[in-house]
PDB file of C-alpha atoms and ligand atoms in Angstrom:
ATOM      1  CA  UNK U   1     -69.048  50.836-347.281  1.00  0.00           C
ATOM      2  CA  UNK U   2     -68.294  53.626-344.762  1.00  0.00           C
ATOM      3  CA  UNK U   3     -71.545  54.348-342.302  1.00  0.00           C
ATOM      4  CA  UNK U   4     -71.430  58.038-341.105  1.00  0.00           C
ATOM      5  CA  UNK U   5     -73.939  58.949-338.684  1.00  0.00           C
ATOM      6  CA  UNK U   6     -75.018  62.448-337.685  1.00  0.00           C
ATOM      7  CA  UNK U   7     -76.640  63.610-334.903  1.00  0.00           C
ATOM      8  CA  UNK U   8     -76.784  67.677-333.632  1.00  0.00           C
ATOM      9  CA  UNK U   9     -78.387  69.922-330.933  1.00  0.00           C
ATOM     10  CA  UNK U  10     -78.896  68.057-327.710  1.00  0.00           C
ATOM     11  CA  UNK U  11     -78.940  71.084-325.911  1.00  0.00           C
ATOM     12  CA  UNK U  12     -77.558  69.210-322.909  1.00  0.00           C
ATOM     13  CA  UNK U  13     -79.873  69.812-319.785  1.00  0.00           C
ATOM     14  CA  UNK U  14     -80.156  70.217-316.800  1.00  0.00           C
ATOM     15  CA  UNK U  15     -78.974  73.856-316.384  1.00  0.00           C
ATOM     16  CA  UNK U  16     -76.359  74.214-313.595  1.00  0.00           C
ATOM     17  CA  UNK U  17     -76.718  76.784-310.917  1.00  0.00           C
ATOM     18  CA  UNK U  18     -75.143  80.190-312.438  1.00  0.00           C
ATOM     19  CA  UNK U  19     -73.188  82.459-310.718  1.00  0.00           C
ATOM     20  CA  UNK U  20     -74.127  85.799-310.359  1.00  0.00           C
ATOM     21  CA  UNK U  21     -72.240  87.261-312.738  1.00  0.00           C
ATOM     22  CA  UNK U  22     -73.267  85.385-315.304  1.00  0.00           C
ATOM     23  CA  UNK U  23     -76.709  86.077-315.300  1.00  0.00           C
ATOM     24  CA  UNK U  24     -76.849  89.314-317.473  1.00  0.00           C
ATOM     25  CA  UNK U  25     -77.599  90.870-320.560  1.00  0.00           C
ATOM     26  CA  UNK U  26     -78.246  87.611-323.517  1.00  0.00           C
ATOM     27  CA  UNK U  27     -77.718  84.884-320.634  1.00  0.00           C
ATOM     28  CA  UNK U  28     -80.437  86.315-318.425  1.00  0.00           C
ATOM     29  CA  UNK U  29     -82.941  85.405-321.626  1.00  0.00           C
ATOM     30  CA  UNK U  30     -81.958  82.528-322.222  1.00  0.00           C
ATOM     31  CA  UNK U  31     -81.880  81.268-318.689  1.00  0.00           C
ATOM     32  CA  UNK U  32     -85.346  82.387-318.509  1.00  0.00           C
ATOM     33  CA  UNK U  33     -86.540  81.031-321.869  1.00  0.00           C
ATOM     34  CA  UNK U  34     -84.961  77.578-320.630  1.00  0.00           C
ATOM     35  CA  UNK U  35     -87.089  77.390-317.830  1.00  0.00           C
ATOM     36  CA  UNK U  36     -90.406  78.702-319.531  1.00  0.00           C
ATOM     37  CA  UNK U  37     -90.079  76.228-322.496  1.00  0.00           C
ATOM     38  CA  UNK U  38     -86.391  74.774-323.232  1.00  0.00           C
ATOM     39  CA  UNK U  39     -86.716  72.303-320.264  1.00  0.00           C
ATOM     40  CA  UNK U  40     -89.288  70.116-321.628  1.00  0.00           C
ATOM     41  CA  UNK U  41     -88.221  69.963-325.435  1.00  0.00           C
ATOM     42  CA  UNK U  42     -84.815  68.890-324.564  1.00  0.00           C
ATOM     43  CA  UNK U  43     -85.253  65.781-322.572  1.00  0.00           C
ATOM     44  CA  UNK U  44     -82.216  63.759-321.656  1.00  0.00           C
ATOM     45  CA  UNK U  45     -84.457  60.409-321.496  1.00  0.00           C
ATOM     46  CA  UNK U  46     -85.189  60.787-325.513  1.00  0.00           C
ATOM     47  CA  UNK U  47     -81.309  61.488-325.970  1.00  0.00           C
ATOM     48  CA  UNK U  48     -80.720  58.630-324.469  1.00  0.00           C
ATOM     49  CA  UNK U  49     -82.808  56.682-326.737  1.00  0.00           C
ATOM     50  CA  UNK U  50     -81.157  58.268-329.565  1.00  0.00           C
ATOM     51  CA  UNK U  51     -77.687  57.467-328.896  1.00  0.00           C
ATOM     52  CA  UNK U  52     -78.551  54.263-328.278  1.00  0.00           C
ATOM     53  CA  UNK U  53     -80.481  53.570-331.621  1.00  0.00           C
ATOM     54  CA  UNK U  54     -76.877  55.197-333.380  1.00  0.00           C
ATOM     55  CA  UNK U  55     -74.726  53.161-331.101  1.00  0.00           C
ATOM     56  CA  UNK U  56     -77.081  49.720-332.286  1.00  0.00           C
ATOM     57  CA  UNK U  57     -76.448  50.954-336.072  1.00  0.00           C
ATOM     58  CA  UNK U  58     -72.321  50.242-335.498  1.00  0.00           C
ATOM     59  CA  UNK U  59     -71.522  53.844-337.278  1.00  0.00           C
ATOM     60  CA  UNK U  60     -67.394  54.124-338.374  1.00  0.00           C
ATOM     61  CA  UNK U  61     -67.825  57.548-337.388  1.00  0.00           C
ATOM     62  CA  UNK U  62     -70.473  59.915-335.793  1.00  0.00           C
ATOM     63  CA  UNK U  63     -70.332  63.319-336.821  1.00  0.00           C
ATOM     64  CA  UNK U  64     -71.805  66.269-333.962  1.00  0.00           C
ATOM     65  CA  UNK U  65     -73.001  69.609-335.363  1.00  0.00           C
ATOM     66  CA  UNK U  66     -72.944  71.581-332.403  1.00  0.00           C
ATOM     67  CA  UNK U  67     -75.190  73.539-330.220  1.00  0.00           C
ATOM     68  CA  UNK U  68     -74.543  70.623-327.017  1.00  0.00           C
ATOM     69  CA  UNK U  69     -74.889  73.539-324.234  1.00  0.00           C
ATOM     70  CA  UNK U  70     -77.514  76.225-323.835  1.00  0.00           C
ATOM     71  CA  UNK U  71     -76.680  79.381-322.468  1.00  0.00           C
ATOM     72  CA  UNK U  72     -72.757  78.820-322.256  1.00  0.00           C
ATOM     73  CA  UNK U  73     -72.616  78.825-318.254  1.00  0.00           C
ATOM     74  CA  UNK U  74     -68.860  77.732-317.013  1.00  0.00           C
ATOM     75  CA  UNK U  75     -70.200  74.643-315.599  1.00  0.00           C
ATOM     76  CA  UNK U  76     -72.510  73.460-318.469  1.00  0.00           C
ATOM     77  CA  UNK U  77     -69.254  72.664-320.478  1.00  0.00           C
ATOM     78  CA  UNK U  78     -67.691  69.905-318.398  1.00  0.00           C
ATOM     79  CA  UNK U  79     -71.441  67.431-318.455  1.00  0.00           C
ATOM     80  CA  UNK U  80     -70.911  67.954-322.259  1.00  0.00           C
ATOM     81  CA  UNK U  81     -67.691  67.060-322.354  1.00  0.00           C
ATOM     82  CA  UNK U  82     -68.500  63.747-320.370  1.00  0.00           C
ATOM     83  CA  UNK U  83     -71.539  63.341-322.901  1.00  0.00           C
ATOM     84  CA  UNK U  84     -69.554  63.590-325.981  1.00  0.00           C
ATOM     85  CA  UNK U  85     -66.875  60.855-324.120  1.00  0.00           C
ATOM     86  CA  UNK U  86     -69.870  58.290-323.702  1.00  0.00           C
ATOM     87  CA  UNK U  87     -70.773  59.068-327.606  1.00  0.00           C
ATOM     88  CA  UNK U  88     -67.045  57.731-328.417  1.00  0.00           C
ATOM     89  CA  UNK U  89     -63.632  58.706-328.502  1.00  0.00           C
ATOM     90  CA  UNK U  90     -62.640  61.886-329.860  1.00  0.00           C
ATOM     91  CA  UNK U  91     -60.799  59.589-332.384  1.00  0.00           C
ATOM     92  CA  UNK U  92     -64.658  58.267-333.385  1.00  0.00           C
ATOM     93  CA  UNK U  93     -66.372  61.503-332.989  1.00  0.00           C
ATOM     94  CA  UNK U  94     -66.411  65.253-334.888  1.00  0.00           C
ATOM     95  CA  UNK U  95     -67.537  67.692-333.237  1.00  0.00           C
ATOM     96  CA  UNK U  96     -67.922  71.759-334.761  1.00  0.00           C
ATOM     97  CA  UNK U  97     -69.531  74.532-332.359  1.00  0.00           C
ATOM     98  CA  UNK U  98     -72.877  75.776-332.725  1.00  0.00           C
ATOM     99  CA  UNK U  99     -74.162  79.442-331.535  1.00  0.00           C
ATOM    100  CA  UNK U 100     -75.448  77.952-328.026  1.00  0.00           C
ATOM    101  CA  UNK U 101     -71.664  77.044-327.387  1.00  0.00           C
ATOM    102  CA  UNK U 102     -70.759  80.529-328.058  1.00  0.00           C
ATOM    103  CA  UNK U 103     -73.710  82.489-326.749  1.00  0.00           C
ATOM    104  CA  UNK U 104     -71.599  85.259-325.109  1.00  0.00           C
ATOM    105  CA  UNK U 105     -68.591  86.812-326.108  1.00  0.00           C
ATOM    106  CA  UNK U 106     -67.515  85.753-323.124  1.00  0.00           C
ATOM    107  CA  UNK U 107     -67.410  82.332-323.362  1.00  0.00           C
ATOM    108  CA  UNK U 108     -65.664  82.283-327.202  1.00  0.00           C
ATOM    109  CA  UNK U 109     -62.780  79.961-325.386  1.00  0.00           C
ATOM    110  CA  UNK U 110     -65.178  77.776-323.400  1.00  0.00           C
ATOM    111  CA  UNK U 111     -65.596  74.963-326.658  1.00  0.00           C
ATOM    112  CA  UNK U 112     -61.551  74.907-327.200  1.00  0.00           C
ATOM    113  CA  UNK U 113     -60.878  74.853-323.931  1.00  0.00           C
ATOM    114  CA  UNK U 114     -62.846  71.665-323.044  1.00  0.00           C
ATOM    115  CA  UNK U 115     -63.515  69.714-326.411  1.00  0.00           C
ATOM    116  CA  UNK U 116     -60.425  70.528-328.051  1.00  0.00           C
ATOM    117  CA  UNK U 117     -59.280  66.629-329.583  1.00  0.00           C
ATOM    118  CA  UNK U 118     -63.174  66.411-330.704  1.00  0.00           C
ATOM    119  CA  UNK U 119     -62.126  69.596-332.904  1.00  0.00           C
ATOM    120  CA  UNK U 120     -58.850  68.800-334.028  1.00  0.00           C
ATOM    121  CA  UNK U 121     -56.910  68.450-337.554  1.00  0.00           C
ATOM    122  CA  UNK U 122     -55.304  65.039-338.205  1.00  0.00           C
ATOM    123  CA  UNK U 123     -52.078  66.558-338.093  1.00  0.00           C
ATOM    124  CA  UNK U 124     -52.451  67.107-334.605  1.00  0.00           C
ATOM    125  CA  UNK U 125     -52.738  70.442-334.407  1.00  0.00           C
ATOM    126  CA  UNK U 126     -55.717  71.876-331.871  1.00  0.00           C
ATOM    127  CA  UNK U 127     -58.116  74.281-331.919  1.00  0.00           C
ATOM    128  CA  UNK U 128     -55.960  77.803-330.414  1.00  0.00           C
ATOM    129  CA  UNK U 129     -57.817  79.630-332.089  1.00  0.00           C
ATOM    130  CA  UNK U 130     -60.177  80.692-334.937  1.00  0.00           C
ATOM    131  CA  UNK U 131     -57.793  80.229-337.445  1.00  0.00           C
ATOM    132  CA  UNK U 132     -57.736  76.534-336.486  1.00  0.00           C
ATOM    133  CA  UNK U 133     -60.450  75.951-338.672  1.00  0.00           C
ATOM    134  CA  UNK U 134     -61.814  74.210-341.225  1.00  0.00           C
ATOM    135  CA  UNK U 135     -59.833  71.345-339.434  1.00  0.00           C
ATOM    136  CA  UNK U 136     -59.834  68.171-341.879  1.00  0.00           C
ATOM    137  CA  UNK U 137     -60.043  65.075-340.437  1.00  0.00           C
ATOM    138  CA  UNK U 138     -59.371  61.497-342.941  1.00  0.00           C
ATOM    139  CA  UNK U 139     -61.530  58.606-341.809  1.00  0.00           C
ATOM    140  CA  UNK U 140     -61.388  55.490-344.577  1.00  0.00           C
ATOM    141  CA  UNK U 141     -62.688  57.411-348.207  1.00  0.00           C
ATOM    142  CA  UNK U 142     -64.210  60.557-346.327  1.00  0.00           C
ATOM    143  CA  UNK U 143     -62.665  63.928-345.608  1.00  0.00           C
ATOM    144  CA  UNK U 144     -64.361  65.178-342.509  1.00  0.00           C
ATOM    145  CA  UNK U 145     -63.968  69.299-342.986  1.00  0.00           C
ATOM    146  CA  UNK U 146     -65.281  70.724-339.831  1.00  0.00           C
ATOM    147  CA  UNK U 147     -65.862  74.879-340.017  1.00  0.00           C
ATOM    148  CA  UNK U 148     -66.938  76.993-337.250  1.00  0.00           C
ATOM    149  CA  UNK U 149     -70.175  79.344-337.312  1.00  0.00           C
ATOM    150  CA  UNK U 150     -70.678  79.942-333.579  1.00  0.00           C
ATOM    151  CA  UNK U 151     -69.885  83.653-333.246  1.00  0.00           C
ATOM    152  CA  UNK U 152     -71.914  85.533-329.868  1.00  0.00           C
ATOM    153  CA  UNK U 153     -74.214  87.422-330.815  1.00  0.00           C
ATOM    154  CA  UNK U 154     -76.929  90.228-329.725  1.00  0.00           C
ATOM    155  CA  UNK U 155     -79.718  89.140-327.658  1.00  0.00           C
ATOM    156  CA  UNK U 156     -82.519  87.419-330.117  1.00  0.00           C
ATOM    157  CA  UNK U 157     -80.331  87.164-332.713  1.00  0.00           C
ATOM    158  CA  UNK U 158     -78.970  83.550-333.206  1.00  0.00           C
ATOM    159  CA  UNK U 159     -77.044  84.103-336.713  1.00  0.00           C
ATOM    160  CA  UNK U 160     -73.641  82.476-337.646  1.00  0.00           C
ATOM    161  CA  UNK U 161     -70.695  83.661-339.143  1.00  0.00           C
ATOM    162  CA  UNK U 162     -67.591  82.237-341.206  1.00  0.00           C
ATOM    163  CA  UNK U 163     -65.690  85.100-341.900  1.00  0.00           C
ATOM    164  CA  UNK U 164     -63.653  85.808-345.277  1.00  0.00           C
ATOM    165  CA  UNK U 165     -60.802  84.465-343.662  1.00  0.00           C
ATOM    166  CA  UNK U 166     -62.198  81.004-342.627  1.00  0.00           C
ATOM    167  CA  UNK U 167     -64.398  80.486-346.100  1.00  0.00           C
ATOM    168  CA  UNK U 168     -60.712  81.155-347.647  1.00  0.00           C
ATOM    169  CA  UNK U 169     -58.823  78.629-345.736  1.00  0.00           C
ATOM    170  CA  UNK U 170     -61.699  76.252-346.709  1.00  0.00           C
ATOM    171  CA  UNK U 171     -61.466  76.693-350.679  1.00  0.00           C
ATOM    172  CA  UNK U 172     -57.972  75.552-350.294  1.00  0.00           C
ATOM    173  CA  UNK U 173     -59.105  72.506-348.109  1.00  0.00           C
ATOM    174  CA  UNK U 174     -61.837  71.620-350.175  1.00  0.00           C
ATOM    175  CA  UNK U 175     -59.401  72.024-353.597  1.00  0.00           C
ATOM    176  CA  UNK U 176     -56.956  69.777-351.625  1.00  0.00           C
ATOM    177  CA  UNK U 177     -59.064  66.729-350.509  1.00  0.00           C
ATOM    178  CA  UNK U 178     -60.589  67.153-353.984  1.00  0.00           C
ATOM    179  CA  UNK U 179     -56.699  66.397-355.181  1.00  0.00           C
ATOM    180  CA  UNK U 180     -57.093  63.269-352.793  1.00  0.00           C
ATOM    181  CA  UNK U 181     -59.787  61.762-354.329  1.00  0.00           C
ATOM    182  CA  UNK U 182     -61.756  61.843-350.490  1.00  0.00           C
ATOM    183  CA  UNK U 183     -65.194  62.005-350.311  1.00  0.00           C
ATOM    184  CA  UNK U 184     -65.583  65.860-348.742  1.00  0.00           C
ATOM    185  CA  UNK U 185     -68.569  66.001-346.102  1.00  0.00           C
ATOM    186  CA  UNK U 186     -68.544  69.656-344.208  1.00  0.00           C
ATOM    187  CA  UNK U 187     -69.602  70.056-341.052  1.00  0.00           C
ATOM    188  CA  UNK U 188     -71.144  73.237-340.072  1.00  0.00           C
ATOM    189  CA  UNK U 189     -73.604  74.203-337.449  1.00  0.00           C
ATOM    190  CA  UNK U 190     -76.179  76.857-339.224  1.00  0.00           C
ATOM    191  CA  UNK U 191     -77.333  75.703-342.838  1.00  0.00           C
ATOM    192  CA  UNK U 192     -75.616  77.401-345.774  1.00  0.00           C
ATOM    193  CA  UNK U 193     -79.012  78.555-347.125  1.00  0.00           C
ATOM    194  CA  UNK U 194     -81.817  79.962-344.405  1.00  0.00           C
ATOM    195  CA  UNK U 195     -85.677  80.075-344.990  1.00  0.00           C
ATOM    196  CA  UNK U 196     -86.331  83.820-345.141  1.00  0.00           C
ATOM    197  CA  UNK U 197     -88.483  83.601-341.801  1.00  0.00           C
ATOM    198  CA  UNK U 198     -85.300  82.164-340.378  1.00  0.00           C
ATOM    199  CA  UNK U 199     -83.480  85.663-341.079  1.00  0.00           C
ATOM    200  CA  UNK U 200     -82.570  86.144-337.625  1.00  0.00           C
ATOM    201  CA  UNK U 201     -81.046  82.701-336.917  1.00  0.00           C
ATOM    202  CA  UNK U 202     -79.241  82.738-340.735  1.00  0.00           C
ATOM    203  CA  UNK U 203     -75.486  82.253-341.674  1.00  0.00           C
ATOM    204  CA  UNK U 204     -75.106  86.074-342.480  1.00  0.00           C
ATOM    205  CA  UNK U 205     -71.848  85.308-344.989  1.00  0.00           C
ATOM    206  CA  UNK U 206     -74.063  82.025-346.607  1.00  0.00           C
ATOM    207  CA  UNK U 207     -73.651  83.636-349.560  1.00  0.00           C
ATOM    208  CA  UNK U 208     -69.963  83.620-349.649  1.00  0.00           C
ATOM    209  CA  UNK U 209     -69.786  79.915-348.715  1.00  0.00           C
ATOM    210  CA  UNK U 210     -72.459  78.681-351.404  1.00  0.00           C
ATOM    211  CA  UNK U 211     -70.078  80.984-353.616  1.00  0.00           C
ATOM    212  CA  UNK U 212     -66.680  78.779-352.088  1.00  0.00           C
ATOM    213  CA  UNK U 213     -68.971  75.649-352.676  1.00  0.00           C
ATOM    214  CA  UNK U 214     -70.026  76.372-356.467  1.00  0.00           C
ATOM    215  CA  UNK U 215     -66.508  76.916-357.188  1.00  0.00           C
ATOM    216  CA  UNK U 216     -64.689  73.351-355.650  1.00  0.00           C
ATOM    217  CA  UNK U 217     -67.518  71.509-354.375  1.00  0.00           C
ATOM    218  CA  UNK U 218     -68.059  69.259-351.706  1.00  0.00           C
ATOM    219  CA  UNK U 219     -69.812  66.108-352.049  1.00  0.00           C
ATOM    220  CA  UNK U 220     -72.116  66.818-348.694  1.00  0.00           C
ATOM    221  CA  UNK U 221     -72.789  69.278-346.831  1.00  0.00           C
ATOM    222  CA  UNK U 222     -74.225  68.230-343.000  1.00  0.00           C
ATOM    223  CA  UNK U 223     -75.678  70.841-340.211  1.00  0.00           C
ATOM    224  CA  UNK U 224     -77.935  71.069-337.264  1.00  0.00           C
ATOM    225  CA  UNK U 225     -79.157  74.351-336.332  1.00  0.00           C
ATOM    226  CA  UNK U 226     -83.116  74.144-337.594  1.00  0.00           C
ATOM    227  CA  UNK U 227     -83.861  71.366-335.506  1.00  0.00           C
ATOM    228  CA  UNK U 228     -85.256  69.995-338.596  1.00  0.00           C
ATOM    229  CA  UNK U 229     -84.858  66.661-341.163  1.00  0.00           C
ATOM    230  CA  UNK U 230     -84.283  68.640-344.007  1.00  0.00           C
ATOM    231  CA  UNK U 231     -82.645  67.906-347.933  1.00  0.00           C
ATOM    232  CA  UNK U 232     -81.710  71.385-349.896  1.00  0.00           C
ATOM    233  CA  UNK U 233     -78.918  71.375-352.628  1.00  0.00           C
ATOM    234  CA  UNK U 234     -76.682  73.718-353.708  1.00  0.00           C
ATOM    235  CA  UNK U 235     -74.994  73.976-357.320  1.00  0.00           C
ATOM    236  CA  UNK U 236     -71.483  72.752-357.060  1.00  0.00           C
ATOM    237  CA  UNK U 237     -68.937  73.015-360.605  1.00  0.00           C
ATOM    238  CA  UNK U 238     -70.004  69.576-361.543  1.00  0.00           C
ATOM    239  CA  UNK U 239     -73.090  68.680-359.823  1.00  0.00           C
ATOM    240  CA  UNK U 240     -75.713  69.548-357.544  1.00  0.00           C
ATOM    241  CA  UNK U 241     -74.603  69.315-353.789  1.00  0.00           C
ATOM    242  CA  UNK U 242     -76.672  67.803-351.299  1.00  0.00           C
ATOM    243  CA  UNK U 243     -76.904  69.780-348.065  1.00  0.00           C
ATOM    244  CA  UNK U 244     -79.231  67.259-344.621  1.00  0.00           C
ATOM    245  CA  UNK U 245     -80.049  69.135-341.523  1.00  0.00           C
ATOM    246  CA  UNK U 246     -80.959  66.926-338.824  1.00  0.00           C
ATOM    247  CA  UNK U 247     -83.421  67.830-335.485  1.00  0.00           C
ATOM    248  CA  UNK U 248     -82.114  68.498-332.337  1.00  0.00           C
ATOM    249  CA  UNK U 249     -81.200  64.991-330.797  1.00  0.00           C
ATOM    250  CA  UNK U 250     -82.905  65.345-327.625  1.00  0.00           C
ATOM    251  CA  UNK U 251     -86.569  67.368-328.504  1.00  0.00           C
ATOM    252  CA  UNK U 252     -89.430  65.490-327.903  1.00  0.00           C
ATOM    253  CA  UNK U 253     -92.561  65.409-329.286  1.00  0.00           C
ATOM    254  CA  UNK U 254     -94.922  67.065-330.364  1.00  0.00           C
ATOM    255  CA  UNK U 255     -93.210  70.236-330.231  1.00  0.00           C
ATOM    256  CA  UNK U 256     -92.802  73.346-333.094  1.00  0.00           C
ATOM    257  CA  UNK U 257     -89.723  71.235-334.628  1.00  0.00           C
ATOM    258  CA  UNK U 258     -89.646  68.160-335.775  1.00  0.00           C
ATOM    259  CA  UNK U 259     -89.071  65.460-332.784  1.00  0.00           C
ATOM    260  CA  UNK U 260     -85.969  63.545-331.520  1.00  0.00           C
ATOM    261  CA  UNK U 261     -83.973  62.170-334.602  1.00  0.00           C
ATOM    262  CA  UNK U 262     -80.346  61.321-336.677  1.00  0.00           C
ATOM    263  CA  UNK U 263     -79.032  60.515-339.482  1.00  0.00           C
ATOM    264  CA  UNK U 264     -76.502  57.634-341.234  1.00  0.00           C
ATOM    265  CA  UNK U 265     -75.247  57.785-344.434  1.00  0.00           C
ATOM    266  CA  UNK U 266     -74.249  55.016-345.843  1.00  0.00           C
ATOM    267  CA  UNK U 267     -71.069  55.673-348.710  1.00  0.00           C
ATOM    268  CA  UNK U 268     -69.954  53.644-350.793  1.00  0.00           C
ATOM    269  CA  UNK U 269     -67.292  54.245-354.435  1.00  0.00           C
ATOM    270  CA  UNK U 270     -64.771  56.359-355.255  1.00  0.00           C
ATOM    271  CA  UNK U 271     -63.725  59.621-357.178  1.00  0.00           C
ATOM    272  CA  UNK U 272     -66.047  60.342-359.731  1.00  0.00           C
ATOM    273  CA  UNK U 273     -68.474  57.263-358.889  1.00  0.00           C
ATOM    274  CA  UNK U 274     -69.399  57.693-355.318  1.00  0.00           C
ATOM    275  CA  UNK U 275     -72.575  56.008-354.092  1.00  0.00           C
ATOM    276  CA  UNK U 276     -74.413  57.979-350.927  1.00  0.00           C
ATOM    277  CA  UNK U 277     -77.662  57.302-349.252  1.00  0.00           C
ATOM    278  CA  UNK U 278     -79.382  58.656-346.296  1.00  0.00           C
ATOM    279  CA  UNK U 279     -81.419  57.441-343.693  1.00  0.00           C
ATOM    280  CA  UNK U 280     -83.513  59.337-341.397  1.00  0.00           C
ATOM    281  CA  UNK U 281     -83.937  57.575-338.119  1.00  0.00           C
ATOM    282  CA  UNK U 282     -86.123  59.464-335.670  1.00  0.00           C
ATOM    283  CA  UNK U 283     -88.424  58.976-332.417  1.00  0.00           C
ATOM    284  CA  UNK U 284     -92.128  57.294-333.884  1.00  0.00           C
ATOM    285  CA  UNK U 285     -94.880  60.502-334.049  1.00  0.00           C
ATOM    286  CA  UNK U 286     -96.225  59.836-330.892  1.00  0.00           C
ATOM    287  CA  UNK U 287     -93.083  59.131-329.012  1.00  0.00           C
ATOM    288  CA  UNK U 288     -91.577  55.849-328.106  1.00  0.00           C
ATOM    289  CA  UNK U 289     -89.273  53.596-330.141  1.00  0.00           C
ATOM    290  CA  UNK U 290     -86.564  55.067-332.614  1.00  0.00           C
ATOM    291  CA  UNK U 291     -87.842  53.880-336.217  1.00  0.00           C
ATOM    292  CA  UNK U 292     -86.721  55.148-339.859  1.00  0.00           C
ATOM    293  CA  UNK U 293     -88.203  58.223-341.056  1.00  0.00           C
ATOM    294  CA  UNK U 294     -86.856  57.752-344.778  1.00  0.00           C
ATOM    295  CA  UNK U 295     -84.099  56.406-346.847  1.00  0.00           C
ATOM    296  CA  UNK U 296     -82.973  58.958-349.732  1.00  0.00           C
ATOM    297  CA  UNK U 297     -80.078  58.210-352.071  1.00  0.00           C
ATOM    298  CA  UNK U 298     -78.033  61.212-352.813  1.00  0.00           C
ATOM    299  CA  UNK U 299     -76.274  60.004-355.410  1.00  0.00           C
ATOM    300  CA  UNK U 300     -74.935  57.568-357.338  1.00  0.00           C
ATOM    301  CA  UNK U 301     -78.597  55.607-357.864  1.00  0.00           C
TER     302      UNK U 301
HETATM  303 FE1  LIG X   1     -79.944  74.311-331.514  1.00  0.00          FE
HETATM  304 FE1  LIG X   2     -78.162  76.714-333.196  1.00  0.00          FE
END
């Protein structure tokens, strides 16, 4: 049995002092909205009761779904980078990016540039550049197939984007570990499929990856993003695909979004007879311990 866990959106606080210069245009919004409301969802006390609740489980691998900074200031990058090292080794961890990594076009280098082994291929190759993903990653029966959304983007807008290039590259990885027998879980920061009151925070080329999925299928699909627990599928060529959104890893409760919370998945089989279930571990309703929220099996019964 291989234990996966999945945790996303810690939005890593506190806010470091900005320079001048970077307080314009989309980061001058967000720095405001962080300290009119952002401040007290993301608490770094609940985190810390998260990751410690994962760390008790004994996951073989924690997948991150991005979204660990806020408004992409310089010196927000280098706390997250010292967060994701207390998570694990970047042998033990995935990361992908999420739009609050990218939040200005400006800072498009700032992931690469300090997470890069959290984001790289097995083959050794790093992140240069966009074309570096999907990376694929091999951990015991899974193929870890990490693809990058975060694109900047307009003030208010908080939409993702693949590109035709990227959804291309990840047919052929998704045919390939297919070939391999792996169990395929993609990462990805926004889900593939967006409630339509979530039209301004969607994938806006979702319907080009559901089309990549249908075609070679994947046997899971994880993202963050909503700052939800959430179980969609998707139609893949054989069967139905399960896509789990977890909430942000550090929002406490009671908020608008669902509190504090992560995910394992527990896999077990092979090719054509895998075995997957999920459990939901999250902070209690009214704060407190970490307890399970629900136990699903995805497939194999
Ligand atoms: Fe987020
Ligand atoms: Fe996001």
């Amino acid at each position: 049995m291989f234990l996966l866990a999945h945790l996303s959106d810690p939005h890593l606080g506190p806010l470091p002092a900005p320079r001048w210069h970077e307080l314009v245009g989309k980061r001058a919004t967000g720095f405001a909205n962080w300290w009119r409301k952002r401040h007290v969802i993301h608490r770094e006390d609940v985190l810390a009761r998260i990751v410690a609740d994962l760390k008790a489980q004994a996951p073989d691998h924690i997948a991150v779904t991005g979204d660990l900074v806020n408004i992409s200031l310089a010196g927000e990058y280098a706390p997250a980078r010292a967060w994701l090292e207390s998570l694990g080794t970047s042998r033990d961890v995935t990361l992908v990016p999420g739009n609050h990594d990218i939040y200005v076009r400006g800072a498009a280098d700032y992931p690469r540039l300090h997470w890069n082994d959290y984001m790289r291929a097995d083959d050794g190759k790093l992140v240069e550049d966009a074309t570096a993903f999907p990376f694929v990653r091999r951990r015991g029966p899974l193929a870890l197939i990490g693809v990058s959304s975060a694109v900047a983007t307009a003030p208010f807008l908080a939409t993702g984007r693949l590109g035709a290039a990227q959804i291309e590259r990840l047919a052929a990885a998704l045919q390939r570990c297919a070939g391999e027998g792996l169990f395929r879980v993609v990462l990805i920061h926004h889900p593939p499929l967006s409630k339509p009151k979530r039209h301004l925070k969607r994938l806006v080329d979702g319907a080009a990856l559901r089309a990549v999925l249908a075609q070679h299928g994947a046997e899971l699909v994880i993202h963050g993003h909503d700052h939800e627990h959430s179980l969609t599928e998707l139609p893949g060529p054989q069967r139905q695909i399960p896509v789990v959104g977890v909430p942000s890893a550090s929002a406490t409760p009671p908020g608008e979004h669902d509190a504090a919370g992560y995910n394992l998945y527990r896999i077990d089989g092979h090719a054509g007879g895998w075995r997957c279930e999920t459990i939901a571990r999250g902070l209690a309703p009214h704060g407190g311990a970490v307890v399970e929220i629900k136990r699903t099996v995805l497939m194999g019964g």
